[in-house]
Short mmCIF file of C-alpha atoms in Angstrom, two decimals:
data_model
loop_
_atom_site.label_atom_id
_atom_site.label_comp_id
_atom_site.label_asym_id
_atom_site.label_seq_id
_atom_site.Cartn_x
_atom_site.Cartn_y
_atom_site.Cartn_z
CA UNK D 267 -4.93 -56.17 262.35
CA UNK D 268 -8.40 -55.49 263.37
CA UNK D 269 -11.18 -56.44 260.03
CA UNK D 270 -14.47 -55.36 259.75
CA UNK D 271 -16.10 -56.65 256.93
CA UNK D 272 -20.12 -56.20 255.82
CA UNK D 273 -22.08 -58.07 253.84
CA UNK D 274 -25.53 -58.56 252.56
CA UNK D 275 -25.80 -54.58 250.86
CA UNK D 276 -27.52 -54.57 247.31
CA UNK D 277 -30.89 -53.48 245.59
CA UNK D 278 -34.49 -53.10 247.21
CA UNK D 279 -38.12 -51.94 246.26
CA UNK D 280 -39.47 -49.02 248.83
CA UNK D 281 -40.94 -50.77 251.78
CA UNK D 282 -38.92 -53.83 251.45
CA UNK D 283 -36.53 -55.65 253.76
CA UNK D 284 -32.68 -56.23 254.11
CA UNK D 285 -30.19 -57.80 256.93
CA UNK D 286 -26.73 -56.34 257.14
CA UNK D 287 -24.12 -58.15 258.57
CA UNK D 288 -20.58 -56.94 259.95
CA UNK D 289 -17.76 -60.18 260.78
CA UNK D 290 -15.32 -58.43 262.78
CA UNK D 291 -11.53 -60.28 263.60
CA UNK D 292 -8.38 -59.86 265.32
CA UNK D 293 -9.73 -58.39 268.50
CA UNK D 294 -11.92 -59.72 271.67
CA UNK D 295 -15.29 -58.71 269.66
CA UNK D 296 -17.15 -59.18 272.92
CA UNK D 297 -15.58 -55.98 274.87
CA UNK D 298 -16.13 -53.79 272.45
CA UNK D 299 -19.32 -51.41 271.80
CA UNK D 300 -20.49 -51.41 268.05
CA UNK D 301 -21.74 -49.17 265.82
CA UNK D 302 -23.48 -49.06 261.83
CA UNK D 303 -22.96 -45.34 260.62
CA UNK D 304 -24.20 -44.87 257.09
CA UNK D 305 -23.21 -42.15 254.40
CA UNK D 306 -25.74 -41.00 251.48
CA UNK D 307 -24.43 -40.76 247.83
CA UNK D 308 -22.59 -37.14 248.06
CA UNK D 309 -23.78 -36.91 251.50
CA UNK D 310 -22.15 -36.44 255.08
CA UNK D 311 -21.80 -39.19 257.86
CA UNK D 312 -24.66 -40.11 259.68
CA UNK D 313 -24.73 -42.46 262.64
CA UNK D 314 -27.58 -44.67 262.64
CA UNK D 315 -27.26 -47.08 265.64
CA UNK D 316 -24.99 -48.58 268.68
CA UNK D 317 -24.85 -51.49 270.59
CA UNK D 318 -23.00 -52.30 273.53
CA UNK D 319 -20.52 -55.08 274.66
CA UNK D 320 -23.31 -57.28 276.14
CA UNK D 321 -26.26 -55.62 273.80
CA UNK D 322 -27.53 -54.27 276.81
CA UNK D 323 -27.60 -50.90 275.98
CA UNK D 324 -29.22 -50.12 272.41
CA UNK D 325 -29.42 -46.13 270.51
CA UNK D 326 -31.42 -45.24 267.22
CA UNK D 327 -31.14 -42.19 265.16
CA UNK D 328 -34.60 -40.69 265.07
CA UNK D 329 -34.53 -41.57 261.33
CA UNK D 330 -34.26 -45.39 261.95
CA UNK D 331 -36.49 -45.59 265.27
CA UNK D 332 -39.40 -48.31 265.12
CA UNK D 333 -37.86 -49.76 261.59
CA UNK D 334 -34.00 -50.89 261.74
CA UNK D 335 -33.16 -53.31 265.09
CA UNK D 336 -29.62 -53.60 265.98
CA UNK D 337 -28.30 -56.92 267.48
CA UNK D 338 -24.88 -58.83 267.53
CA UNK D 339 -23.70 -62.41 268.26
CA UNK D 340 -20.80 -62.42 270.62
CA UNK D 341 -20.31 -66.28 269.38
CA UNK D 342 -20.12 -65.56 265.85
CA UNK D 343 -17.67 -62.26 265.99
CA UNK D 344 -20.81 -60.59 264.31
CA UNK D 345 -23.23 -57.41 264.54
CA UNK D 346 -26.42 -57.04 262.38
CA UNK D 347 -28.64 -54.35 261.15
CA UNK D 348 -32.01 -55.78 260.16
CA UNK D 349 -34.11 -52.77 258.29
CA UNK D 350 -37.43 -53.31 257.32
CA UNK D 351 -39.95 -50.50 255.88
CA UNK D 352 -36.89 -49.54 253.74
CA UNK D 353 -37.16 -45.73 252.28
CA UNK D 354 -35.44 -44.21 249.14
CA UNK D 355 -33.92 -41.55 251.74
CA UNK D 356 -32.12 -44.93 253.26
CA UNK D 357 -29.97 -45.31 249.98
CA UNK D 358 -26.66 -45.03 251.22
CA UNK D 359 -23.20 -46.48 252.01
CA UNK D 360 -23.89 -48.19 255.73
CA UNK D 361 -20.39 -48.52 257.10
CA UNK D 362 -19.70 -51.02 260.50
CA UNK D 363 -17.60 -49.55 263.11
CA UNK D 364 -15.85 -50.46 266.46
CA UNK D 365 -15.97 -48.16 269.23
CA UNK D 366 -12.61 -46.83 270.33
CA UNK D 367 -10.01 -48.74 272.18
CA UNK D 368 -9.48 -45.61 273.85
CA UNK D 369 -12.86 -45.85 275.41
CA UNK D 370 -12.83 -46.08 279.41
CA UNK D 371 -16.32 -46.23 279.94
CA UNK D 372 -19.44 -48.13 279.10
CA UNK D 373 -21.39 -44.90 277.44
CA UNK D 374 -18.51 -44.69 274.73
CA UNK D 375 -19.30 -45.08 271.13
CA UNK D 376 -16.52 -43.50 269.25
CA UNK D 377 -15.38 -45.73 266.28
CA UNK D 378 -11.46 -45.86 265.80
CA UNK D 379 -12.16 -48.72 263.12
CA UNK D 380 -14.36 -48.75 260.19
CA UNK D 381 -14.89 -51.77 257.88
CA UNK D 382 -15.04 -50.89 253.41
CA UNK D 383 -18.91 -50.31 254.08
CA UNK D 384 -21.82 -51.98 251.99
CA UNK D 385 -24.13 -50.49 249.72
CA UNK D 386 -27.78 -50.27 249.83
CA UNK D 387 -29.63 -49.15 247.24
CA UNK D 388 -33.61 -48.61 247.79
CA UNK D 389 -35.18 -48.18 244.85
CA UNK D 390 -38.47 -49.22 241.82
CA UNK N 30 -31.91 -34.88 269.25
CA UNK N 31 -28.37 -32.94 268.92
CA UNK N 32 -26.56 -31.22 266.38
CA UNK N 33 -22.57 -30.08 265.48
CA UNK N 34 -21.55 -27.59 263.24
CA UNK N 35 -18.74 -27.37 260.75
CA UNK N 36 -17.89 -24.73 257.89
CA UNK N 37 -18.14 -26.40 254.60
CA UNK N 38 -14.78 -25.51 253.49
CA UNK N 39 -11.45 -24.78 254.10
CA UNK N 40 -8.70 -24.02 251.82
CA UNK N 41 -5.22 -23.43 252.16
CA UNK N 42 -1.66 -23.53 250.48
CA UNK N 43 0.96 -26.40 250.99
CA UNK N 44 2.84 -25.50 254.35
CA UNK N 45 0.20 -23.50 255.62
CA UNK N 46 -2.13 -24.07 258.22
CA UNK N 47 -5.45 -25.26 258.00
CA UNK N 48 -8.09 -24.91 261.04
CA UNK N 49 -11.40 -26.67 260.69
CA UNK N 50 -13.80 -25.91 263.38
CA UNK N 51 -16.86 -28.12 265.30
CA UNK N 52 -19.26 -26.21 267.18
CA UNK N 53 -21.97 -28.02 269.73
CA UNK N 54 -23.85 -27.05 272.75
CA UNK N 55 -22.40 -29.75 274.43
CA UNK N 56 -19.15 -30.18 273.82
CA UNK N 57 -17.74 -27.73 276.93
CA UNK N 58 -19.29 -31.64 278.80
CA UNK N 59 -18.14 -34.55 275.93
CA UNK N 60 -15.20 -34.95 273.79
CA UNK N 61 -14.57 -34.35 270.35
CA UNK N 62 -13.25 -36.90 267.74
CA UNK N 63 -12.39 -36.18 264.58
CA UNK N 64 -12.16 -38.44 261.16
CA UNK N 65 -10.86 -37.74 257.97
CA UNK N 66 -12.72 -39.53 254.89
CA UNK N 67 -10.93 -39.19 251.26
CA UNK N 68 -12.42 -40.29 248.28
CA UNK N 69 -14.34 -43.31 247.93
CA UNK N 70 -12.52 -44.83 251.27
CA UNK N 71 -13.63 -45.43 254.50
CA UNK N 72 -13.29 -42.33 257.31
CA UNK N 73 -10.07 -43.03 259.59
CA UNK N 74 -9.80 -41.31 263.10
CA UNK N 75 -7.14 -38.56 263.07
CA UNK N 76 -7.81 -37.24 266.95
CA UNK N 77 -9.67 -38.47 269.74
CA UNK N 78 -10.71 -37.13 273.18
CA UNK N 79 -10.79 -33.64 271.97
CA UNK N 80 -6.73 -33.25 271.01
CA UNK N 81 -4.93 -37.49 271.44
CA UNK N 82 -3.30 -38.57 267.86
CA UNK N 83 -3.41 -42.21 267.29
CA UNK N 84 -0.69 -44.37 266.55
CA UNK N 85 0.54 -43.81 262.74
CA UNK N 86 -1.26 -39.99 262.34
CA UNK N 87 1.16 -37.62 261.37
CA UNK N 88 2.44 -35.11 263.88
CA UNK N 89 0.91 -32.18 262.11
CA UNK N 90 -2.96 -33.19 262.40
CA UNK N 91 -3.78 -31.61 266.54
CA UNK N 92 -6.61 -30.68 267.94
CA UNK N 93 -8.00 -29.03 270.83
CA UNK N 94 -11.44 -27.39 272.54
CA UNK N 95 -12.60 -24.57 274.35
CA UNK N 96 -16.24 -23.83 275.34
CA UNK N 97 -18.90 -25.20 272.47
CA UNK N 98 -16.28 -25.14 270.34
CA UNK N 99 -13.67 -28.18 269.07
CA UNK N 100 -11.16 -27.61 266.45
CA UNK N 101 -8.78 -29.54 264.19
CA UNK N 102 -5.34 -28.48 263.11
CA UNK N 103 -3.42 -29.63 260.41
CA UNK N 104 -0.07 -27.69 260.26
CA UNK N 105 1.71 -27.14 257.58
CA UNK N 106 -0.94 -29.15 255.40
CA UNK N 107 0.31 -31.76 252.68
CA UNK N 108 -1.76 -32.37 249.36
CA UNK N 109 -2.49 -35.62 250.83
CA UNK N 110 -4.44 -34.27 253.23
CA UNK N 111 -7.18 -32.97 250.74
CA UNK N 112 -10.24 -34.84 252.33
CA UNK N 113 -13.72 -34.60 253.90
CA UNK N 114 -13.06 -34.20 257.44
CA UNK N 115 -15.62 -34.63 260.26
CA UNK N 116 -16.33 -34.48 264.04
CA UNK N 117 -18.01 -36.73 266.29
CA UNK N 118 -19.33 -36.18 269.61
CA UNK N 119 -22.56 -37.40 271.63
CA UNK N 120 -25.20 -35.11 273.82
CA UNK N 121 -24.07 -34.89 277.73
CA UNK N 122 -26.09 -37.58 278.17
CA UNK N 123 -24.44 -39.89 275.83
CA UNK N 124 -27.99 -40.64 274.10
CA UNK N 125 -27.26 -39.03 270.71
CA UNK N 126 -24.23 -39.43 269.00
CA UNK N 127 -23.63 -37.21 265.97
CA UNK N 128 -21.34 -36.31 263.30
CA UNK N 129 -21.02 -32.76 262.14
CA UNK N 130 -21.94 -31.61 258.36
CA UNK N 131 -18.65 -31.88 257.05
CA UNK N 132 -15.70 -29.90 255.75
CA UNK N 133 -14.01 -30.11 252.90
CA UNK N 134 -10.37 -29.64 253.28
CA UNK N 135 -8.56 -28.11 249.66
CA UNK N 136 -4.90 -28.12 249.85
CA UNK N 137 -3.61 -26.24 246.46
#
């Protein structure tokens, strides 16, 4: 059964830095686009970034541009989410997700699976 | 950057039929997925390409799409299907990929 499990979620000052991390299992990791989506307290779902297979293709939501970088580690089963320049308005449940088996082409993001999500919390 | 459009509610009776609705400029060019998210658990995909159930989704959760618009059945709705439900889809150029706001689906 595919697994996606994050890590590395918890408590930081405004301005401060954190490194997600998503181990993904029981599929070939490297043929498969990723994706962090991330879901305020009470909020809606808001996707925040994408990678593809090979990390040669890379997307930001506006409201991450210039401060999160997305990258993955084909070797390691594993894709990251390094955020720096944290805001309060970041605080939020960031959940990893796979990109559809069902997708036929390169440009598709869609997430069929979702890992529990991590929680980051940026606060004084 | 791009945007889709839900109602923020929907509420129907047990055996009736409940219609949640997606609207986005672009959408007449992309496909629509939809997820449904219940409390305090992580969203699962209940239809993708615009109306395809995946394996283990009830038969009574369909969608389909016409023009800017994408919509998700659930016929004859179950009180297990009381969740936030949401749609996905990216601009035609596959640059911005979106969720909508959100509906929450009553069943009572």
């Amino acid at each position: 059964e595919v697994q996606l499990v994050e890590s590395g979620g918890g408590l930081v000052k405004p301005g401060g830095s954190l490194r997600l991390s998503c181990a993904a299992s029981a599929f070939t990791f490297n043929t498969y686009n990723m994706n962090w989506v991330r879901q305020a307290p009470g909020k809606g779902l808001e996707w925040v970034s994408s990678i593809s297979s090979r990390s040669s293709d890379i997307y930001y939501a506006d409201s991450v541009k210039g401060r999160f970088t997305i990258s993955r580690d084909n070797a390691k089963n594993s894709v990251y989410l390094q955020m720096n320049a944290l805001r309060a308005e970041d605080t939020a449940v960031y959940y990893c997700a796979r990109a559809g088996a069902f997708c036929r082409t390169t440009s598709c993001y869609a997430p069929d699976y979702w890992g529990q999500g991590t929680l980051v919390t940026v606060s004084s | 950057s791009y945007e889709l459009t839900q109602p923020p509610s929907v509420s129907v009776s047990p055996g009736q039929t409940a219609r949640i609705t997606c609207s986005g400029d672009a959408l007449p060019e992309t496909y629509a997925y939809w997820y449904q998210q219940k409390s305090g658990q992580a969203p699962v995909l209940v239809i993708y390409e615009d109306t395809k159930r995946p394996s283990g989704i009830p038969e009574r959760f369909s969608g389909s799409s016409s023009g800017t618009m994408a919509t998700l059945t659930i016929s004859g709705a179950q009180v297990e299907d009381e969740a936030d439900y949401y749609c996905y889809s990216t601009d035609s150029s596959s640059q911005w990929k979106v969720f909508g706001t959100g509906t929450k689906v009553t069943v009572l």
